[in-house]
Amino acid sequence: MAEKISKSGRRQHATIKEVAELAGVSQMTVSRVLNRRDVVREATRARVEEAIRELKYRPNLLARSLAGGNSLFIGMIFNNPSNSYLSELLIGAMNRCREAGHHLVLEDFSSYKEPEDVDELVGRVSGAGLDGILVVPPLSEDDLLLSKLDEVGIPCVLIAPRTRSGSGTSLSIDDEAAAKQMTEYLIERGHKRIGFVIGAEDQISSHRRYSGFQMAMAEAGLEIDPDLVRRGRFTYRSGMEAADRMLDMADAPTAIFASNDDMAAGVIASAFRHGKRVPEDISVVGYDDTPIASAIWPQLTTVRQPIAEMGYQSVDLLASFIGDEDQAGKDLHPVLDVAIIERDSVKRVS
Amino acid sequence: MAEKISKSGRRQHATIKEVAELAGVSQMTVSRVLNRRDVVREATRARVEEAIRELKYRPNLLARSLAGGNSLFIGMIFNNPSNSYLSELLIGAMNRCREAGHHLVLEDFSSYKEPEDVDELVGRVSGAGLDGILVVPPLSEDDLLLSKLDEVGIPCVLIAPRTRSGSGTSLSIDDEAAAKQMTEYLIERGHKRIGFVIGAEDQISSHRRYSGFQMAMAEAGLEIDPDLVRRGRFTYRSGMEAADRMLDMADAPTAIFASNDDMAAGVIASAFRHGKRVPEDISVVGYDDTPIASAIWPQLTTVRQPIAEMGYQSVDLLASFIGDEDQAGKDLHPVLDVAIIERDSVKRVS
DNA sequence: GTGAAAGCGCTAACAG
DNA sequence: CTGTTAGCGCTTTCAC
């Protein structure tokens, strides 16, 4: 280790200047091979790369952003800090921010309970010198907040918002297609009497997921028994209650599709209370692939959203929205695909 | 809004130079009032502060850290990206990093499955020019990884590690005291026959939590029935199985303390299968306050760790460890306090 | 008390 | 293809 140690005991990293000296070129040339801009001659590039390796040089991101002048301060607002969804979003967003030299600033909006709170909170982000904001659900479904944000004119990317319109940009996943796919998965495995637990009435994803279920059933020529469709509130308990009603029926379903994992876990609890085994006596599927899906037993077959990917892309979306005057020709509301995660809660019936 | 807009359409923030001009002083003076170093004369300071307000000036953190020369690149390694624990830790750490001008770099170690993987992974962080590393559990309990990290000589803060010793620093919470407190909570509410589900054998927190349980029982003069102590694996299913055995007994416990929330949820599922109501027929408590604790029904009374606070403090701990030559007189292994979160899974018995 | 100069490490603009 | 000259916005000397 030939590293210099400053008086503070910190490691000094090699700088571009030292690399340039070792390679016998100018700083600019080093900078060029780093950024692969114009083609540096093969021979010089090799020398520079050798020097970089030797000195274990790593570009200083701070200096890079400062000099480059194109580094955004991006805020991320959320109201549920203890949430695995947030954790994945954060990872995706941070990774992209680091790559692109942007800076992510977290703003906790947990204290937002009453409509009166919104002004203070929005003031906090608008006065913070942020270049743009990433709005994490369920904040992205809050019309009051959204309109206030729009008022102060700060660029926003809404993550999984209620609607895909609006003055800003948004990033969503196709709930309808996903629910349709999951229903088809059940149908392919021989299920015909399928129960469905709808989510909370005020969340748009509830409707879209139910609609996907309806589409798949219709396409397969299967009938939906109205008694097998119950509304829940996206909570464990509401899922349990919904299932209680279905399983009390003489002609109980062979499978239940709950609109999220919490409710699906509640459905499984209800099955236990009714002396039924999962998946032998009844198949259960969820949606979201939250930690509860793999925590419970049997582990839940469910729908997984590419959450980290959304975090990653949301940064780019915001950056391109801020960077360009004209938004023409750009997809301001991209939609991402989901995947079915097969675990142990579904069984084929004959 | 008198903001200048660059050709790229980005907002230009006011700089220290503009503030200085408006206030009729030098940049240096502005810098001084910002950093509250030596006392700037009251009158000048007022002028500067007025200018700052007028221009909505916010110091550029990039430039500040670059010039200051004291800004760390801190890595955070984890192996479970979809985890609410990580999300809170991240929030705490990021907030402190922003305040202190440090940079947090996330490194996903999920691919670490076999001992062979460790060298490549450690190489990734040691070659990345990081000043230090925050090790998130359960990585902080992995002796192989820890020794490799030690070998390459990169400063680490271990979050909730197996032991409080070691060459680096660590941050933990007092599992034993917390479990003792929770047991006392149950005892105060009249419970005498209390079941306990131990966690996975290889995790040190399992032992500490059980030990806290034993201490409280002993101090209260209560006996521990060996049949009421079962080992689980920190999973839902293992909690369910452990409770199955206890609830099959003629003399079933009136309360069960599971060493984490997943197992507690499994205990509740087992109670359902045995036709018991929670908390009317049996009280159940967990540990961790993960999302599952408030997702299930009834909501779990549990122990909450100050996770975000740990993230926050871990950054300072690392920074002070890196910054100073002599570690004398500093607490290298601080221990944080926990809190009991009262919800609906406990009932007083007479 | 306050200011002027120099530079943190890098990249943009223009030369050559 | 490569080097030179300027800064990015701030803080650190060291003067006054």
XYZ file of C-alpha atoms (C1' of nucleotides) in Angstrom:
732
model
C 0.000 0.000 0.000
C 1.678 3.183 -1.157
C -1.186 5.347 -0.125
C -0.559 8.683 1.406
C -2.101 9.229 4.744
C -3.130 12.699 5.718
C -2.677 13.987 9.195
C -6.271 13.186 9.924
C -5.554 9.555 9.214
C -7.766 9.416 6.187
C -6.742 7.623 3.048
C -5.837 9.961 0.252
C -7.073 8.782 -3.056
C -4.987 9.340 -6.129
C -6.065 12.307 -8.221
C -6.347 12.746 -11.923
C -3.248 14.880 -11.796
C -1.094 12.097 -10.433
C -2.428 9.713 -13.019
C -1.613 12.226 -15.743
C 1.929 12.630 -14.489
C 2.539 8.924 -14.230
C 1.196 8.362 -17.724
C 3.031 11.363 -19.090
C -0.061 13.005 -20.514
C -2.308 15.918 -19.577
C -5.200 15.706 -17.138
C -7.530 16.250 -20.007
C -6.420 13.074 -21.707
C -7.013 11.111 -18.571
C -10.420 12.674 -18.275
C -11.103 11.640 -21.854
C -10.259 8.008 -21.419
C -12.434 8.044 -18.332
C -15.414 9.408 -20.135
C -14.854 7.558 -23.382
C -15.659 10.663 -25.285
C -13.642 11.154 -28.416
C -11.366 8.265 -29.230
C -8.012 8.596 -27.535
C -5.226 6.853 -29.418
C -4.934 3.231 -28.439
C -1.366 3.541 -27.199
C -1.941 6.560 -24.973
C -5.119 5.105 -23.626
C -3.266 1.981 -22.613
C -0.670 4.019 -20.778
C -3.336 5.965 -18.956
C -5.263 2.873 -18.019
C -2.108 1.308 -16.712
C -1.475 4.354 -14.541
C -5.020 4.265 -13.277
C -4.644 0.674 -12.259
C -1.302 1.268 -10.637
C -2.501 4.198 -8.564
C -5.854 2.565 -7.866
C -7.302 5.795 -9.074
C -11.028 6.414 -8.706
C -12.555 9.625 -9.982
C -13.873 11.916 -7.286
C -17.573 12.123 -7.893
C -17.893 15.370 -6.014
C -15.423 17.170 -8.195
C -16.919 15.614 -11.266
C -20.403 16.849 -10.515
C -19.177 20.251 -9.463
C -17.201 20.788 -12.609
C -19.689 19.126 -14.891
C -22.366 21.439 -13.630
C -25.062 18.922 -14.363
C -25.861 17.313 -11.117
C -29.340 17.378 -9.745
C -30.558 17.429 -6.190
C -33.466 15.067 -6.221
C -35.899 14.805 -3.360
C -37.804 11.665 -2.505
C -40.907 12.064 -0.393
C -42.597 9.196 1.397
C -44.851 8.697 4.374
C -43.992 5.206 5.487
C -40.349 4.955 6.425
C -40.595 1.358 7.573
C -41.522 -0.268 4.340
C -39.765 -2.778 2.175
C -41.238 -1.120 -0.908
C -39.445 2.075 0.019
C -36.235 0.220 0.660
C -36.164 -1.224 -2.838
C -37.161 2.039 -4.429
C -34.381 3.748 -2.521
C -31.792 1.268 -3.654
C -32.774 1.668 -7.279
C -32.904 5.433 -7.089
C -29.644 5.750 -5.189
C -27.788 3.520 -7.577
C -28.885 5.587 -10.533
C -28.116 8.816 -8.700
C -24.623 7.691 -7.978
C -24.006 6.646 -11.549
C -25.359 9.880 -12.912
C -23.792 12.075 -10.250
C -27.063 13.232 -8.780
C -27.913 13.582 -5.125
C -30.843 12.028 -3.418
C -32.397 13.895 -0.530
C -34.922 12.063 1.615
C -37.924 13.876 2.992
C -40.123 12.101 5.483
C -43.754 13.133 5.116
C -45.034 10.797 7.821
C -46.322 13.780 9.737
C -48.780 14.508 6.935
C -52.088 13.537 8.478
C -54.398 16.492 8.059
C -54.962 18.673 4.988
C -53.573 21.613 6.960
C -50.180 19.965 7.126
C -49.643 19.990 3.418
C -48.544 23.593 3.028
C -45.768 23.348 5.533
C -44.489 20.131 4.041
C -44.564 21.406 0.484
C -42.835 24.544 1.669
C -40.103 22.418 3.064
C -39.317 20.784 -0.240
C -39.857 23.826 -2.416
C -37.547 25.916 -0.285
C -34.859 23.287 -0.120
C -33.313 24.016 -3.473
C -34.334 20.679 -4.901
C -34.352 20.309 -8.666
C -37.166 17.808 -8.677
C -39.065 15.329 -6.598
C -39.856 11.638 -6.641
C -43.242 10.961 -5.079
C -43.576 7.534 -3.485
C -46.999 5.891 -3.091
C -49.367 6.327 -1.417
C -48.348 9.994 -1.508
C -48.535 9.793 -5.292
C -52.263 9.170 -4.988
C -52.951 12.197 -2.843
C -54.654 14.773 -5.014
C -54.318 17.602 -2.535
C -50.594 17.123 -2.164
C -50.136 16.692 -5.900
C -51.956 19.894 -6.719
C -49.907 21.848 -4.184
C -46.719 20.451 -5.621
C -47.923 21.455 -9.062
C -48.676 24.963 -7.793
C -45.146 25.622 -6.617
C -43.975 24.390 -9.989
C -41.471 21.811 -8.894
C -40.915 18.971 -11.377
C -42.225 15.659 -10.066
C -42.175 12.030 -11.005
C -45.176 10.240 -9.586
C -44.496 6.613 -8.795
C -47.517 4.375 -9.359
C -50.044 7.212 -9.232
C -53.797 7.036 -9.469
C -53.958 8.204 -13.042
C -51.404 8.384 -15.763
C -52.222 11.927 -16.810
C -51.341 15.114 -14.994
C -48.870 17.879 -15.642
C -45.795 15.960 -14.610
C -44.452 12.558 -15.431
C -45.156 9.227 -13.843
C -43.991 5.662 -13.731
C -46.393 2.789 -13.255
C -46.803 -0.897 -13.651
C -49.646 -2.503 -15.536
C -51.868 -3.788 -12.750
C -54.574 -4.931 -15.084
C -52.313 -7.040 -17.276
C -50.640 -8.513 -14.218
C -53.896 -9.543 -12.558
C -55.058 -11.007 -15.841
C -51.880 -13.011 -16.107
C -52.191 -14.324 -12.583
C -55.804 -15.348 -13.166
C -54.769 -17.181 -16.321
C -52.126 -18.929 -14.263
C -54.857 -20.240 -11.979
C -57.119 -21.212 -14.865
C -54.318 -23.113 -16.584
C -53.990 -25.170 -13.436
C -57.569 -26.297 -13.655
C -59.284 -23.814 -11.350
C -62.759 -22.747 -12.411
C -64.445 -21.542 -9.231
C -62.106 -18.728 -8.302
C -62.797 -16.247 -5.544
C -61.502 -12.696 -5.722
C -60.838 -10.246 -2.910
C -60.929 -6.675 -4.201
C -58.744 -4.032 -2.591
C -59.691 -0.749 -0.964
C -62.267 1.193 -2.909
C -60.320 4.450 -3.037
C -57.189 3.010 -4.595
C -57.129 2.824 -8.345
C -55.057 -0.327 -8.351
C -57.984 -2.147 -6.747
C -60.103 -1.513 -9.791
C -57.389 -2.348 -12.246
C -56.584 -5.626 -10.594
C -60.216 -6.650 -10.464
C -60.643 -5.666 -14.062
C -57.733 -7.888 -15.080
C -59.351 -10.764 -13.209
C -62.635 -10.193 -15.023
C -60.920 -10.107 -18.396
C -59.154 -13.399 -17.874
C -62.304 -15.104 -16.643
C -64.325 -13.799 -19.571
C -61.729 -14.857 -22.108
C -61.677 -18.352 -20.635
C -65.462 -18.498 -20.820
C -65.683 -18.846 -17.037
C -68.441 -17.350 -14.995
C -67.779 -15.140 -11.976
C -69.998 -16.012 -9.045
C -70.914 -12.682 -7.388
C -70.744 -14.368 -3.981
C -67.119 -15.157 -4.662
C -66.173 -11.524 -5.094
C -65.670 -9.636 -1.859
C -64.269 -6.249 -1.097
C -61.411 -5.942 1.372
C -59.355 -2.968 2.537
C -55.889 -4.285 1.659
C -55.494 -5.427 5.276
C -54.847 -8.887 6.665
C -58.024 -8.778 8.658
C -60.225 -7.735 5.766
C -58.789 -10.598 3.722
C -59.554 -13.005 6.500
C -63.121 -11.786 6.784
C -63.695 -11.921 3.059
C -62.441 -15.496 2.941
C -64.524 -16.450 5.972
C -67.607 -15.667 3.976
C -66.487 -17.598 0.905
C -65.406 -20.661 2.854
C -68.666 -20.852 4.755
C -70.446 -21.509 1.465
C -71.493 -25.020 0.558
C -69.880 -24.630 -2.843
C -66.567 -23.105 -1.751
C -64.027 -21.931 -4.348
C -60.942 -24.028 -5.170
C -58.794 -20.924 -5.409
C -58.825 -17.376 -4.072
C -56.982 -14.457 -5.634
C -56.436 -11.663 -3.122
C -55.484 -8.235 -4.447
C -52.473 -7.963 -2.170
C -50.294 -10.165 -0.004
C -51.614 -8.971 3.339
C -55.121 -9.993 2.377
C -53.859 -13.273 0.938
C -52.198 -13.991 4.285
C -55.555 -13.275 5.904
C -57.200 -15.701 3.478
C -54.768 -18.409 4.535
C -55.502 -17.704 8.200
C -59.193 -18.073 7.426
C -58.551 -21.375 5.664
C -56.823 -22.611 8.804
C -59.786 -21.567 10.918
C -61.991 -23.576 8.570
C -59.800 -26.619 8.923
C -58.574 -26.402 5.334
C -55.070 -27.041 4.117
C -53.296 -24.736 1.681
C -52.761 -25.567 -1.144
C -54.171 -29.099 -0.927
C -57.741 -28.013 -0.205
C -57.606 -24.502 -1.543
C -55.106 -22.470 -3.577
C -54.370 -18.860 -2.632
C -52.485 -16.188 -4.547
C -51.543 -12.651 -3.635
C -50.079 -9.573 -5.220
C -47.010 -7.398 -4.453
C -44.476 -9.919 -3.191
C -44.018 -8.116 0.082
C -41.929 -9.837 2.768
C -45.070 -11.331 4.274
C -45.438 -13.432 1.121
C -42.328 -15.416 1.867
C -42.616 -15.141 5.634
C -45.842 -17.070 6.025
C -46.449 -20.721 5.424
C -47.117 -21.910 2.861
C -45.164 -19.283 0.977
C -47.340 -17.304 -1.325
C -47.418 -17.439 -5.095
C -47.745 -13.789 -5.954
C -47.094 -10.965 -8.402
C -43.813 -9.146 -8.163
C -43.336 -5.557 -9.238
C -39.912 -4.390 -10.428
C -39.632 -1.869 -7.634
C -35.899 -1.227 -7.650
C -36.137 -0.808 -11.398
C -38.832 1.807 -10.892
C -36.582 3.707 -8.525
C -33.782 3.555 -11.043
C -35.873 4.705 -13.951
C -37.669 7.393 -12.006
C -34.375 9.230 -11.617
C -33.748 9.191 -15.347
C -37.285 10.224 -16.056
C -36.981 13.195 -13.756
C -33.592 14.138 -15.128
C -34.745 14.079 -18.721
C -37.864 16.013 -17.826
C -35.833 18.703 -16.124
C -33.084 18.788 -18.705
C -35.122 19.350 -21.822
C -37.323 22.216 -22.736
C -39.498 20.267 -25.095
C -41.037 17.050 -23.979
C -42.011 16.099 -27.510
C -41.522 12.521 -28.535
C -40.828 11.302 -25.045
C -42.848 8.828 -23.099
C -43.799 10.778 -20.027
C -45.716 7.915 -18.465
C -43.847 4.655 -19.000
C -45.385 1.397 -17.829
C -43.262 -1.471 -16.540
C -43.887 -5.190 -16.636
C -44.388 -7.519 -13.707
C -43.601 -11.161 -13.067
C -45.393 -14.026 -11.355
C -43.413 -15.533 -8.486
C -44.296 -19.185 -8.095
C -44.153 -20.499 -4.566
C -46.160 -23.025 -2.629
C -49.707 -21.799 -2.292
C -51.157 -23.093 -5.560
C -52.024 -26.631 -6.528
C -53.294 -28.024 -9.807
C -56.832 -29.431 -9.662
C -58.345 -31.971 -11.990
C -39.317 34.275 -8.765
C -36.205 36.032 -9.901
C -34.338 32.858 -10.594
C -32.033 32.619 -13.504
C -32.724 29.813 -15.867
C -29.865 28.281 -17.734
C -30.160 27.215 -21.323
C -30.765 23.691 -20.163
C -33.855 24.857 -18.353
C -32.469 24.066 -14.951
C -32.971 26.347 -12.014
C -29.849 28.188 -11.017
C -29.401 28.482 -7.337
C -27.918 31.625 -5.884
C -24.220 31.339 -5.078
C -22.218 32.643 -2.206
C -20.785 35.246 -4.531
C -24.146 36.772 -5.254
C -24.978 36.848 -1.585
C -21.682 38.585 -0.883
C -22.342 41.211 -3.533
C -25.846 41.897 -2.321
C -24.666 42.239 1.256
C -21.651 44.289 0.234
C -19.135 41.999 1.885
C -16.655 39.391 0.752
C -17.457 35.752 0.124
C -15.389 34.909 3.104
C -17.650 36.808 5.428
C -20.669 35.029 4.084
C -18.905 31.748 4.562
C -18.178 32.750 8.135
C -21.721 33.566 9.096
C -22.745 30.274 7.522
C -20.305 28.246 9.560
C -20.642 30.270 12.748
C -16.927 30.159 13.229
C -15.414 33.306 14.635
C -17.862 35.970 15.606
C -18.791 38.204 12.703
C -19.915 41.646 13.809
C -23.603 41.723 14.574
C -24.406 44.364 11.975
C -22.618 42.659 9.089
C -24.045 39.343 9.995
C -27.544 40.771 9.859
C -26.917 42.181 6.388
C -25.603 38.846 5.179
C -28.484 36.924 6.630
C -30.900 39.302 5.008
C -29.235 38.730 1.642
C -29.350 34.992 2.138
C -33.049 35.136 2.784
C -33.693 37.411 -0.143
C -31.807 35.252 -2.605
C -33.111 32.026 -1.078
C -29.526 31.021 -0.960
C -28.633 27.456 -0.036
C -25.010 26.419 0.182
C -23.956 23.935 -2.445
C -23.057 20.809 -0.574
C -20.911 19.519 -3.399
C -18.687 22.536 -3.413
C -18.588 22.615 0.328
C -17.327 19.081 0.666
C -14.914 19.455 -2.207
C -13.313 22.525 -0.755
C -13.520 21.355 2.818
C -11.740 18.192 1.905
C -13.467 16.232 4.612
C -16.137 14.228 2.981
C -16.232 10.497 3.255
C -17.442 7.898 0.831
C -19.238 5.411 2.983
C -20.315 2.030 1.727
C -23.286 0.144 3.087
C -23.381 -3.574 2.438
C -26.509 -5.679 2.834
C -27.864 -8.938 1.509
C -31.594 -8.423 1.654
C -32.659 -5.489 -0.483
C -36.345 -5.968 0.153
C -36.429 -5.370 3.823
C -38.076 -2.736 5.940
C -35.158 -2.877 8.369
C -32.830 -1.828 5.580
C -35.164 0.928 4.524
C -35.090 2.533 7.949
C -31.385 2.106 8.320
C -30.913 3.723 4.928
C -33.038 6.693 5.840
C -31.121 7.311 9.020
C -27.748 6.883 7.386
C -28.594 9.009 4.380
C -29.899 11.833 6.488
C -26.728 11.967 8.515
C -24.590 11.684 5.392
C -26.331 14.609 3.824
C -25.923 16.757 6.914
C -22.285 15.885 7.249
C -21.523 16.049 3.546
C -20.670 12.400 3.198
C -21.689 10.061 0.448
C -23.436 6.797 0.878
C -22.697 4.070 -1.630
C -24.913 1.008 -1.612
C -23.443 -2.401 -2.259
C -25.785 -5.326 -2.691
C -24.261 -8.520 -1.352
C -27.292 -10.681 -2.091
C -25.182 -12.833 -4.352
C -23.116 -13.916 -1.358
C -24.209 -17.508 -0.864
C -21.068 -19.612 -0.817
C -17.800 -18.962 1.044
C -16.079 -18.720 -2.343
C -18.059 -15.603 -3.168
C -16.637 -13.567 -0.361
C -13.322 -12.631 -1.957
C -14.868 -11.160 -5.036
C -17.369 -9.178 -3.009
C -14.789 -7.843 -0.592
C -12.596 -6.966 -3.547
C -15.450 -4.928 -4.925
C -15.689 -2.745 -1.858
C -12.009 -2.524 -1.091
C -11.222 -1.439 -4.623
C -14.006 1.083 -4.754
C -12.186 3.843 -2.941
C -14.539 3.734 -0.014
C -13.385 5.327 3.221
C -15.324 2.930 5.381
C -18.178 0.491 5.447
C -21.417 0.021 7.310
C -22.249 -3.666 7.679
C -25.971 -4.426 7.911
C -27.206 -7.596 9.640
C -27.176 -10.465 9.047
C -23.913 -9.718 7.211
C -22.589 -8.286 10.463
C -22.822 -11.758 11.989
C -20.834 -13.476 9.267
C -17.414 -14.263 10.692
C -15.862 -15.157 7.368
C -16.899 -11.905 5.750
C -15.866 -9.910 8.788
C -12.408 -11.412 8.900
C -11.876 -10.736 5.198
C -12.971 -7.160 5.667
C -10.555 -6.881 8.550
C -7.773 -8.297 6.395
C -8.054 -5.637 3.731
C -8.000 -3.091 6.523
C -11.076 -1.111 5.662
C -12.745 0.592 8.643
C -16.117 -0.938 9.437
C -19.068 -0.276 11.665
C -20.900 -3.483 12.448
C -24.589 -2.966 12.994
C -26.036 -5.341 15.581
C -23.188 -7.860 15.361
C -22.795 -11.138 17.122
C -20.309 -9.856 19.636
C -19.402 -6.407 20.774
C -15.676 -6.910 20.524
C -13.551 -7.080 17.387
C -11.095 -4.743 15.797
C -13.616 -2.257 14.482
C -16.565 -0.499 15.998
C -20.147 -1.606 16.331
C -23.587 -0.389 17.218
C -26.112 -2.600 18.945
C -29.286 -2.596 20.914
C -29.660 -4.329 24.234
C -31.652 -7.423 23.318
C -31.433 -8.888 26.772
C -32.791 -5.824 28.545
C -35.545 -5.483 25.958
C -36.713 -9.075 26.289
C -36.615 -8.723 30.063
C -38.755 -5.607 29.838
C -41.289 -7.297 27.589
C -41.528 -10.279 29.898
C -42.115 -7.958 32.833
C -44.853 -6.316 30.814
C -46.588 -9.675 30.533
C -46.049 -10.498 34.203
C -47.469 -7.174 35.294
C -50.627 -8.076 33.425
C -51.108 -11.207 35.470
C -49.502 -13.822 33.222
C -47.659 -16.584 35.030
C -47.594 -19.470 32.593
C -45.700 -17.872 29.751
C -44.412 -19.740 26.722
C -41.268 -18.660 24.922
C -40.217 -19.323 21.345
C -36.447 -19.050 20.982
C -34.965 -17.855 17.720
C -32.478 -19.545 15.412
C -29.623 -21.173 17.238
C -26.848 -19.514 15.261
C -27.954 -15.948 15.916
C -26.655 -14.374 19.049
C -29.797 -12.301 19.524
C -31.715 -15.535 20.081
C -29.687 -16.256 23.176
C -29.815 -12.734 24.485
C -33.568 -12.523 24.130
C -34.080 -15.832 25.867
C -31.715 -14.800 28.618
C -33.735 -11.613 29.202
C -36.871 -13.726 29.461
C -35.234 -15.980 32.020
C -34.045 -13.038 34.096
C -37.497 -11.496 34.319
C -39.108 -14.782 35.234
C -36.526 -15.470 37.897
C -36.838 -12.015 39.402
C -40.605 -12.438 39.599
C -40.180 -15.782 41.287
C -41.945 -17.527 38.391
C -41.009 -20.958 37.182
C -40.261 -21.695 33.554
C -41.903 -24.888 32.342
C -39.386 -26.542 29.984
C -42.268 -27.723 27.791
C -43.191 -24.112 27.265
C -39.835 -23.219 25.766
C -39.458 -24.198 22.128
C -36.827 -23.379 19.570
C -37.891 -21.830 16.280
C -35.908 -20.568 13.313
C -37.209 -16.998 13.196
C -39.712 -18.072 10.536
C -43.497 -17.911 10.549
C -43.758 -21.621 10.112
C -41.385 -22.466 12.936
C -43.403 -20.177 15.215
C -46.567 -21.936 14.208
C -45.103 -25.347 14.888
C -43.693 -24.317 18.241
C -47.074 -22.972 19.318
C -48.846 -26.090 18.020
C -46.936 -28.095 20.548
C -47.658 -25.725 23.420
C -51.349 -25.402 22.628
C -51.835 -29.142 22.418
C -50.921 -29.359 26.079
C -53.613 -29.786 28.688
C -52.168 -26.939 30.691
C -51.645 -24.444 27.873
C -49.888 -21.088 28.540
C -51.893 -17.865 28.857
C -49.243 -15.945 26.942
C -46.524 -16.689 24.417
C -43.496 -14.513 23.791
C -42.002 -15.185 20.378
C -38.479 -13.932 19.693
C -39.505 -12.147 16.524
C -42.646 -10.948 14.771
C -42.694 -13.580 12.048
C -42.789 -16.327 14.633
C -45.379 -14.421 16.661
C -47.562 -14.276 13.565
C -47.120 -18.017 13.250
C -48.155 -18.412 16.882
C -51.355 -16.509 16.155
C -52.052 -18.721 13.141
C -51.609 -21.737 15.375
C -54.003 -20.283 17.933
C -56.579 -19.970 15.167
C -56.069 -23.578 14.177
C -56.687 -24.527 17.793
C -59.892 -22.532 17.891
C -58.459 -19.947 20.277
C -59.033 -16.222 20.157
C -56.202 -13.705 20.511
C -55.924 -12.000 22.959
C -59.058 -13.232 24.779
C -57.880 -16.825 25.129
C -54.170 -16.286 24.747
C -51.853 -13.288 24.619
C -49.027 -13.168 22.089
C -46.093 -10.783 21.829
C -43.336 -10.470 19.268
C -40.094 -8.641 18.749
C -38.816 -6.259 16.030
C -41.931 -4.351 15.015
C -41.633 -5.366 11.396
C -44.534 -4.519 9.066
C -46.075 -7.922 9.667
C -46.705 -6.848 13.270
C -49.211 -4.233 12.231
C -50.395 -6.071 9.126
C -51.883 -9.077 10.866
C -54.908 -9.213 13.088
C -54.889 -8.703 15.944
C -52.015 -6.267 15.665
C -49.008 -7.378 17.606
C -47.656 -5.893 20.797
C -43.954 -5.990 20.144
C -40.505 -4.524 20.754
C -39.327 -1.731 18.527
C -35.691 -1.041 17.791
C -34.563 2.498 16.936
C -33.380 1.439 13.516
C -33.232 4.798 11.768
C -31.351 6.130 14.755
C -28.848 3.322 14.383
C -28.308 4.259 10.752
C -27.793 7.860 11.743
C -25.353 7.116 14.498
C -23.449 4.507 12.542
C -22.317 7.219 10.150
C -20.959 9.358 12.963
C -19.317 6.391 14.557
C -17.553 5.525 11.336
C -16.554 9.116 10.696
C -15.064 9.583 14.133
C -13.287 6.260 13.884
C -11.749 7.226 10.571
C -11.003 10.780 11.531
C -9.022 10.257 14.688
C -5.778 8.485 15.208
C -6.366 7.632 18.818
C -9.549 5.925 19.831
C -8.923 6.598 23.502
C -11.863 7.685 25.582
C -14.407 6.922 22.919
C -17.186 4.410 23.150
C -16.484 2.127 20.234
C -19.482 -0.104 20.894
C -22.477 1.998 21.903
C -25.723 0.294 22.851
C -29.109 1.846 22.110
C -32.404 1.513 23.939
C -35.600 -0.034 22.658
C -39.288 0.589 23.296
C -42.346 -1.605 23.749
C -45.095 -0.939 21.220
C -48.475 -1.713 22.740
C -51.065 -2.988 20.323
C -53.890 -5.517 20.551
C -52.435 -8.941 21.191
C -52.166 -8.836 24.958
C -54.911 -9.090 27.554
C -54.720 -8.808 31.312
C -55.610 -12.015 33.150
C -56.806 -12.316 36.703
C -13.166 41.735 12.302
C -12.631 41.276 7.426
C -10.660 40.521 2.745
C -7.599 38.612 -1.148
C -5.578 34.839 -3.018
C -5.166 30.057 -3.897
C -6.930 25.741 -4.713
C -10.164 21.156 -3.672
C -10.511 17.487 -8.411
C -12.602 17.625 -12.237
C -14.579 19.011 -17.002
C -15.910 22.634 -20.704
C -14.195 25.387 -24.219
C -11.088 26.281 -27.269
C -6.687 25.809 -29.326
C -3.012 23.366 -31.719
C -5.851 13.231 -31.384
C -4.002 16.141 -27.457
C -2.892 20.176 -24.504
C -4.105 24.861 -22.488
C -6.890 27.870 -20.142
C -10.765 28.659 -17.280
C -13.718 27.993 -14.088
C -17.810 24.936 -10.956
C -18.931 27.070 -5.413
C -16.915 26.778 -1.593
C -13.194 26.903 2.193
C -8.586 27.412 3.527
C -4.507 30.045 4.322
C -2.625 34.465 5.383
C -2.688 39.134 5.150
C -4.712 43.774 6.589
